[in-house]
PDB file of C-alpha atoms and ligand atoms in Angstrom:
ATOM      1  CA  MET X   5     -13.496  43.307  20.303  1.00 50.00           C
ATOM      2  CA  THR X   6     -17.094  43.178  19.038  1.00 53.00           C
ATOM      3  CA  ASN X   7     -16.960  44.727  15.573  1.00 86.00           C
ATOM      4  CA  GLU X   8     -17.900  42.758  12.464  1.00 95.00           C
ATOM      5  CA  VAL X   9     -15.950  42.834   9.221  1.00 97.00           C
ATOM      6  CA  PRO X  10     -17.171  41.770   5.768  1.00 98.00           C
ATOM      7  CA  ILE X  11     -15.569  38.680   4.263  1.00 98.00           C
ATOM      8  CA  SER X  12     -14.569  40.810   1.254  1.00 98.00           C
ATOM      9  CA  TYR X  13     -12.300  42.976   3.442  1.00 97.00           C
ATOM     10  CA  SER X  14      -9.646  40.273   3.781  1.00 97.00           C
ATOM     11  CA  ARG X  15     -10.287  38.289   0.575  1.00 98.00           C
ATOM     12  CA  SER X  16      -6.915  37.710  -1.104  1.00 98.00           C
ATOM     13  CA  PHE X  17      -5.563  36.568  -4.461  1.00 98.00           C
ATOM     14  CA  GLN X  18      -2.210  35.204  -5.647  1.00 98.00           C
ATOM     15  CA  THR X  19      -0.902  33.950  -8.975  1.00 98.00           C
ATOM     16  CA  HIS X  20       2.132  31.750  -9.597  1.00 98.00           C
ATOM     17  CA  LEU X  21       3.708  30.417 -12.789  1.00 98.00           C
ATOM     18  CA  ILE X  22       4.395  26.672 -12.402  1.00 98.00           C
ATOM     19  CA  LEU X  23       8.078  26.075 -13.205  1.00 98.00           C
ATOM     20  CA  PRO X  24       9.961  22.773 -13.753  1.00 97.00           C
ATOM     21  CA  PRO X  25      11.502  22.640 -10.211  1.00 97.00           C
ATOM     22  CA  ASP X  26       7.940  22.752  -8.774  1.00 96.00           C
ATOM     23  CA  THR X  27       6.867  19.612 -10.636  1.00 97.00           C
ATOM     24  CA  ASN X  28       7.235  15.834 -10.483  1.00 96.00           C
ATOM     25  CA  HIS X  29       8.064  13.370 -13.290  1.00 95.00           C
ATOM     26  CA  HIS X  30       4.481  13.741 -14.635  1.00 95.00           C
ATOM     27  CA  ASN X  31       5.162  17.468 -15.127  1.00 96.00           C
ATOM     28  CA  SER X  32       2.452  18.251 -12.577  1.00 97.00           C
ATOM     29  CA  ILE X  33       2.963  20.375  -9.487  1.00 97.00           C
ATOM     30  CA  PHE X  34       4.001  18.727  -6.186  1.00 97.00           C
ATOM     31  CA  GLY X  35       1.167  18.596  -3.647  1.00 97.00           C
ATOM     32  CA  GLY X  36       3.545  20.012  -1.024  1.00 97.00           C
ATOM     33  CA  LYS X  37       4.192  23.076  -3.168  1.00 98.00           C
ATOM     34  CA  VAL X  38       0.445  23.710  -3.434  1.00 98.00           C
ATOM     35  CA  LEU X  39       0.129  23.275   0.360  1.00 98.00           C
ATOM     36  CA  ALA X  40       2.854  25.883   0.927  1.00 98.00           C
ATOM     37  CA  TYR X  41       0.992  28.364  -1.306  1.00 98.00           C
ATOM     38  CA  ILE X  42      -2.273  27.592   0.516  1.00 98.00           C
ATOM     39  CA  ASP X  43      -0.624  28.110   3.908  1.00 98.00           C
ATOM     40  CA  GLU X  44       0.858  31.432   2.782  1.00 98.00           C
ATOM     41  CA  ILE X  45      -2.360  32.896   1.373  1.00 98.00           C
ATOM     42  CA  ALA X  46      -4.364  31.626   4.379  1.00 98.00           C
ATOM     43  CA  ALA X  47      -1.896  33.432   6.662  1.00 98.00           C
ATOM     44  CA  ILE X  48      -2.097  36.671   4.648  1.00 98.00           C
ATOM     45  CA  THR X  49      -5.910  36.594   4.544  1.00 98.00           C
ATOM     46  CA  SER X  50      -6.293  35.877   8.252  1.00 98.00           C
ATOM     47  CA  MET X  51      -3.698  38.502   9.245  1.00 98.00           C
ATOM     48  CA  LYS X  52      -5.646  41.062   7.187  1.00 98.00           C
ATOM     49  CA  HIS X  53      -8.837  40.069   9.000  1.00 98.00           C
ATOM     50  CA  ALA X  54      -7.389  39.872  12.513  1.00 98.00           C
ATOM     51  CA  LYS X  55      -4.890  42.723  12.145  1.00 97.00           C
ATOM     52  CA  SER X  56      -2.499  40.611  14.211  1.00 97.00           C
ATOM     53  CA  GLU X  57      -0.001  37.795  13.892  1.00 98.00           C
ATOM     54  CA  VAL X  58      -1.425  34.345  13.206  1.00 98.00           C
ATOM     55  CA  VAL X  59      -0.322  30.717  13.338  1.00 98.00           C
ATOM     56  CA  THR X  60      -1.625  27.758  11.362  1.00 98.00           C
ATOM     57  CA  ALA X  61      -3.558  25.506  13.770  1.00 97.00           C
ATOM     58  CA  SER X  62      -4.665  22.870  11.265  1.00 96.00           C
ATOM     59  CA  PHE X  63      -5.297  21.984   7.681  1.00 97.00           C
ATOM     60  CA  ASP X  64      -8.878  20.790   8.141  1.00 95.00           C
ATOM     61  CA  SER X  65      -9.242  19.441   4.625  1.00 95.00           C
ATOM     62  CA  VAL X  66      -7.317  19.465   1.373  1.00 97.00           C
ATOM     63  CA  ASP X  67      -8.762  18.027  -1.816  1.00 97.00           C
ATOM     64  CA  PHE X  68      -6.513  17.693  -4.853  1.00 97.00           C
ATOM     65  CA  ILE X  69      -9.147  17.628  -7.561  1.00 98.00           C
ATOM     66  CA  SER X  70      -7.128  17.802 -10.779  1.00 97.00           C
ATOM     67  CA  PRO X  71      -3.426  18.210 -11.634  1.00 96.00           C
ATOM     68  CA  ALA X  72      -1.826  21.497 -12.648  1.00 97.00           C
ATOM     69  CA  TYR X  73       1.044  21.312 -15.128  1.00 97.00           C
ATOM     70  CA  VAL X  74       4.322  23.095 -15.770  1.00 97.00           C
ATOM     71  CA  GLY X  75       3.589  26.308 -17.695  1.00 97.00           C
ATOM     72  CA  ASN X  76       0.096  26.668 -16.128  1.00 98.00           C
ATOM     73  CA  ILE X  77      -0.720  29.646 -13.971  1.00 98.00           C
ATOM     74  CA  LEU X  78      -1.974  28.817 -10.470  1.00 98.00           C
ATOM     75  CA  GLU X  79      -4.623  31.265  -9.307  1.00 98.00           C
ATOM     76  CA  LEU X  80      -5.352  31.171  -5.564  1.00 98.00           C
ATOM     77  CA  GLU X  81      -8.228  32.866  -3.799  1.00 98.00           C
ATOM     78  CA  ALA X  82      -8.692  32.882  -0.023  1.00 98.00           C
ATOM     79  CA  MET X  83     -11.283  34.244   2.388  1.00 98.00           C
ATOM     80  CA  VAL X  84     -12.109  34.032   6.085  1.00 98.00           C
ATOM     81  CA  THR X  85     -15.427  32.193   6.059  1.00 98.00           C
ATOM     82  CA  SER X  86     -16.151  31.975   9.777  1.00 97.00           C
ATOM     83  CA  THR X  87     -14.609  32.850  13.110  1.00 97.00           C
ATOM     84  CA  GLY X  88     -14.515  31.608  16.675  1.00 96.00           C
ATOM     85  CA  ARG X  89     -13.016  33.580  19.556  1.00 97.00           C
ATOM     86  CA  SER X  90      -9.434  33.511  18.252  1.00 98.00           C
ATOM     87  CA  SER X  91      -9.674  31.059  15.365  1.00 97.00           C
ATOM     88  CA  MET X  92     -10.526  31.788  11.758  1.00 98.00           C
ATOM     89  CA  GLU X  93     -11.639  29.291   9.162  1.00 98.00           C
ATOM     90  CA  VAL X  94     -10.054  30.166   5.817  1.00 98.00           C
ATOM     91  CA  TYR X  95     -11.370  28.747   2.552  1.00 98.00           C
ATOM     92  CA  VAL X  96      -8.749  28.509  -0.203  1.00 98.00           C
ATOM     93  CA  ARG X  97      -9.560  27.714  -3.807  1.00 98.00           C
ATOM     94  CA  VAL X  98      -6.782  26.971  -6.315  1.00 98.00           C
ATOM     95  CA  MET X  99      -7.458  27.167 -10.054  1.00 98.00           C
ATOM     96  CA  ALA X 100      -5.037  26.220 -12.852  1.00 98.00           C
ATOM     97  CA  ARG X 101      -5.079  28.307 -16.026  1.00 98.00           C
ATOM     98  CA  ASN X 102      -3.765  26.951 -19.326  1.00 97.00           C
ATOM     99  CA  LEU X 103      -2.394  30.070 -20.995  1.00 95.00           C
ATOM    100  CA  LYS X 104      -2.526  28.592 -24.504  1.00 95.00           C
ATOM    101  CA  THR X 105      -6.167  27.458 -24.446  1.00 96.00           C
ATOM    102  CA  GLY X 106      -7.489  29.812 -21.772  1.00 95.00           C
ATOM    103  CA  GLU X 107      -8.999  26.813 -19.927  1.00 96.00           C
ATOM    104  CA  LEU X 108      -9.451  27.402 -16.181  1.00 97.00           C
ATOM    105  CA  ARG X 109      -9.797  24.310 -13.957  1.00 97.00           C
ATOM    106  CA  LEU X 110     -10.390  23.819 -10.244  1.00 98.00           C
ATOM    107  CA  THR X 111      -7.312  21.984  -8.981  1.00 98.00           C
ATOM    108  CA  THR X 112      -7.412  22.167  -5.161  1.00 98.00           C
ATOM    109  CA  GLU X 113      -9.766  23.231  -2.371  1.00 98.00           C
ATOM    110  CA  SER X 114      -8.837  23.560   1.268  1.00 98.00           C
ATOM    111  CA  PHE X 115     -10.161  24.722   4.633  1.00 98.00           C
ATOM    112  CA  VAL X 116      -7.464  25.897   7.025  1.00 98.00           C
ATOM    113  CA  THR X 117      -7.792  27.018  10.654  1.00 98.00           C
ATOM    114  CA  MET X 118      -5.610  29.987  11.561  1.00 98.00           C
ATOM    115  CA  VAL X 119      -5.366  31.368  15.103  1.00 98.00           C
ATOM    116  CA  ALA X 120      -4.638  35.018  15.932  1.00 98.00           C
ATOM    117  CA  VAL X 121      -1.898  35.354  18.540  1.00 98.00           C
ATOM    118  CA  ASP X 122      -0.130  38.090  20.497  1.00 97.00           C
ATOM    119  CA  GLU X 123       3.643  38.613  20.720  1.00 96.00           C
ATOM    120  CA  SER X 124       3.873  35.738  23.209  1.00 97.00           C
ATOM    121  CA  GLY X 125       1.972  33.331  20.967  1.00 97.00           C
ATOM    122  CA  ARG X 126      -1.189  33.466  23.117  1.00 98.00           C
ATOM    123  CA  PRO X 127      -4.527  33.315  21.269  1.00 98.00           C
ATOM    124  CA  VAL X 128      -6.297  36.699  20.986  1.00 98.00           C
ATOM    125  CA  GLN X 129      -9.853  37.604  20.046  1.00 98.00           C
ATOM    126  CA  VAL X 130     -10.710  38.355  16.400  1.00 98.00           C
ATOM    127  CA  PRO X 131     -13.620  40.298  14.873  1.00 98.00           C
ATOM    128  CA  LYS X 132     -16.525  38.316  13.461  1.00 98.00           C
ATOM    129  CA  VAL X 133     -17.111  38.094   9.716  1.00 98.00           C
ATOM    130  CA  TYR X 134     -20.281  38.589   7.736  1.00 97.00           C
ATOM    131  CA  PRO X 135     -21.104  37.555   4.164  1.00 98.00           C
ATOM    132  CA  GLU X 136     -22.310  39.863   1.389  1.00 98.00           C
ATOM    133  CA  THR X 137     -22.618  37.619  -1.680  1.00 98.00           C
ATOM    134  CA  GLU X 138     -24.510  34.337  -2.186  1.00 98.00           C
ATOM    135  CA  ARG X 139     -21.238  32.379  -2.439  1.00 97.00           C
ATOM    136  CA  GLU X 140     -19.918  33.925   0.774  1.00 98.00           C
ATOM    137  CA  ARG X 141     -23.257  33.234   2.481  1.00 98.00           C
ATOM    138  CA  GLN X 142     -23.101  29.549   1.490  1.00 98.00           C
ATOM    139  CA  LEU X 143     -19.572  29.209   2.922  1.00 97.00           C
ATOM    140  CA  PHE X 144     -20.477  31.226   6.042  1.00 97.00           C
ATOM    141  CA  GLU X 145     -23.673  29.321   6.834  1.00 97.00           C
ATOM    142  CA  THR X 146     -22.004  25.894   6.536  1.00 97.00           C
ATOM    143  CA  GLY X 147     -19.124  27.048   8.790  1.00 96.00           C
ATOM    144  CA  SER X 148     -20.776  26.019  12.059  1.00 94.00           C
ATOM    145  CA  THR X 149     -21.099  22.377  10.916  1.00 95.00           C
ATOM    146  CA  ARG X 150     -17.426  22.292   9.934  1.00 96.00           C
ATOM    147  CA  ARG X 151     -16.521  23.872  13.297  1.00 95.00           C
ATOM    148  CA  GLU X 152     -18.385  21.118  15.177  1.00 95.00           C
ATOM    149  CA  LEU X 153     -16.576  18.442  13.149  1.00 95.00           C
ATOM    150  CA  ARG X 154     -13.259  20.180  13.839  1.00 94.00           C
ATOM    151  CA  GLN X 155     -13.898  20.282  17.571  1.00 93.00           C
ATOM    152  CA  ALA X 156     -14.883  16.599  17.625  1.00 94.00           C
ATOM    153  CA  LYS X 157     -11.722  15.717  15.686  1.00 93.00           C
ATOM    154  CA  ARG X 158      -9.620  17.783  18.090  1.00 92.00           C
ATOM    155  CA  LEU X 159     -11.039  15.969  21.126  1.00 93.00           C
ATOM    156  CA  ASN X 160     -10.472  12.645  19.429  1.00 94.00           C
ATOM    157  CA  THR X 161      -6.866  13.597  18.566  1.00 92.00           C
ATOM    158  CA  LYS X 162      -6.170  14.707  22.153  1.00 90.00           C
ATOM    159  CA  GLU X 163      -7.493  11.382  23.458  1.00 91.00           C
ATOM    160  CA  ARG X 164      -5.363   9.383  20.976  1.00 92.00           C
ATOM    161  CA  ARG X 165      -2.283  11.400  21.930  1.00 91.00           C
ATOM    162  CA  ARG X 166      -2.967  10.730  25.616  1.00 90.00           C
ATOM    163  CA  LEU X 167      -3.375   6.987  24.982  1.00 90.00           C
ATOM    164  CA  LEU X 168      -0.191   6.764  22.895  1.00 93.00           C
ATOM    165  CA  GLU X 169       1.868   8.835  25.331  1.00 88.00           C
ATOM    166  CA  ASN X 170       2.960   5.897  27.466  1.00 78.00           C
ATOM    167  CA  LEU X 171       3.372   3.365  24.663  1.00 83.00           C
ATOM    168  CA  GLU X 172       6.610   2.621  22.797  1.00 72.00           C
TER     169      GLU X 172
HETATM  170  C1  COA O 216      -2.774  26.999  17.667  1.00 68.57           C
HETATM  171  C2  COA O 216      -2.360  27.322  19.095  1.00 68.57           C
HETATM  172  C3  COA O 216      -2.018  28.810  19.236  1.00 68.57           C
HETATM  173  C4  COA O 216      -3.580  26.981  19.988  1.00 68.57           C
HETATM  174  O1  COA O 216      -3.188  27.200  21.312  1.00 68.57           O
HETATM  175  P1  COA O 216      -3.970  26.528  22.544  1.00 68.57           P
HETATM  176  O2  COA O 216      -3.182  26.764  23.747  1.00 68.57           O
HETATM  177  O3  COA O 216      -4.379  25.141  22.176  1.00 68.57           O
HETATM  178  O4  COA O 216      -5.205  27.472  22.645  1.00 68.57           O
HETATM  179  P2  COA O 216      -6.747  27.155  22.759  1.00 68.57           P
HETATM  180  O5  COA O 216      -7.047  25.755  23.172  1.00 68.57           O
HETATM  181  O6  COA O 216      -7.312  28.285  23.560  1.00 68.57           O
HETATM  182  O7  COA O 216      -7.225  27.316  21.254  1.00 68.57           O
HETATM  183  C5  COA O 216      -7.288  28.583  20.650  1.00 68.57           C
HETATM  184  C6  COA O 216      -8.148  28.458  19.441  1.00 68.57           C
HETATM  185  O8  COA O 216      -7.506  27.626  18.488  1.00 68.57           O
HETATM  186  C7  COA O 216      -8.377  26.578  18.103  1.00 68.57           C
HETATM  187  N1  COA O 216      -7.546  25.409  17.828  1.00 68.57           N
HETATM  188  C8  COA O 216      -6.509  24.978  18.578  1.00 68.57           C
HETATM  189  N2  COA O 216      -5.972  23.879  18.014  1.00 68.57           N
HETATM  190  C9  COA O 216      -6.687  23.627  16.897  1.00 68.57           C
HETATM  191  C10 COA O 216      -6.624  22.624  15.901  1.00 68.57           C
HETATM  192  N3  COA O 216      -5.719  21.647  15.926  1.00 68.57           N
HETATM  193  N4  COA O 216      -7.508  22.680  14.882  1.00 68.57           N
HETATM  194  C11 COA O 216      -8.425  23.659  14.820  1.00 68.57           C
HETATM  195  N5  COA O 216      -8.543  24.652  15.753  1.00 68.57           N
HETATM  196  C12 COA O 216      -7.684  24.613  16.773  1.00 68.57           C
HETATM  197  C13 COA O 216      -9.303  26.381  19.270  1.00 68.57           C
HETATM  198  O9  COA O 216     -10.520  25.762  18.876  1.00 68.57           O
HETATM  199  C14 COA O 216      -9.507  27.814  19.725  1.00 68.57           C
HETATM  200  O10 COA O 216     -10.463  28.442  18.871  1.00 68.57           O
HETATM  201  P3  COA O 216     -11.442  29.624  19.409  1.00 68.57           P
HETATM  202  O11 COA O 216     -10.600  30.604  20.191  1.00 68.57           O
HETATM  203  O12 COA O 216     -11.981  30.256  18.162  1.00 68.57           O
HETATM  204  O13 COA O 216     -12.491  28.971  20.228  1.00 68.57           O
HETATM  205  C15 COA O 216      -1.141  26.451  19.569  1.00 68.57           C
HETATM  206  O14 COA O 216      -1.502  25.088  19.558  1.00 68.57           O
HETATM  207  C16 COA O 216       0.081  26.646  18.694  1.00 68.57           C
HETATM  208  O15 COA O 216       0.806  27.624  18.827  1.00 68.57           O
HETATM  209  N6  COA O 216       0.354  25.669  17.787  1.00 68.57           N
HETATM  210  C17 COA O 216       1.512  25.752  16.903  1.00 68.57           C
HETATM  211  C18 COA O 216       1.213  26.612  15.703  1.00 68.57           C
HETATM  212  C19 COA O 216       2.282  26.520  14.679  1.00 68.57           C
HETATM  213  O16 COA O 216       3.450  26.482  15.016  1.00 68.57           O
HETATM  214  N7  COA O 216       1.871  26.454  13.391  1.00 68.57           N
HETATM  215  C20 COA O 216       2.765  26.196  12.304  1.00 68.57           C
HETATM  216  C21 COA O 216       3.598  27.333  11.914  1.00 68.57           C
HETATM  217  S1  COA O 216       2.763  28.883  11.859  1.00 68.57           S
END
């Protein structure tokens, strides 16, 4: 597969009303709930791009920047910002909207690696992406640095796993 697809093709949006069962005793949303939303939109976005099934390979980074409260609307945006052979880096931005004041705040940012797989769970090739806007270009052009860091972390993790394998 050699075709290239614009980032905008698979860009996805989701909104959720934050309800009391989603929140802790500070009335702010549980981090785990936000992670589940991020995982879901990253999967949708990468499936749109790859036109195949995907699995989550890693949450490369998650930054909880400010809390989002019960009654706020969570607005998620996700896009595939760079690709390898079968892996896709997905950037997810989560904003919290206060419906009464109209204030919109950045609450969480994350980079997730999703891998396209076939029916047997084997990695399959995905099309490349290309940026069209300045924001997309910024995310796209910094993707190779994040990929290098990811690969270094993966090697390091493999080595740690190997060392711990025989220890109680
Ligand atoms: C992700 C998975 C398919 C990778 O399989 P694998 O046999 O390690 O395959 P490879 O080593 O060929 O890696 C395939 C791609 O995934 C990337 N990858 C694998 N593990 C990764 C990790 N932990 N972080 C980031 N990227 C990773 C590789 O860099 C490679 O990318 P590329 O094709 O763009 O170069 C496999 O580990 C898996 O199925 N994991 C479980 C997924 C899962 O259950 N997720 C949660 C529920 S969906």
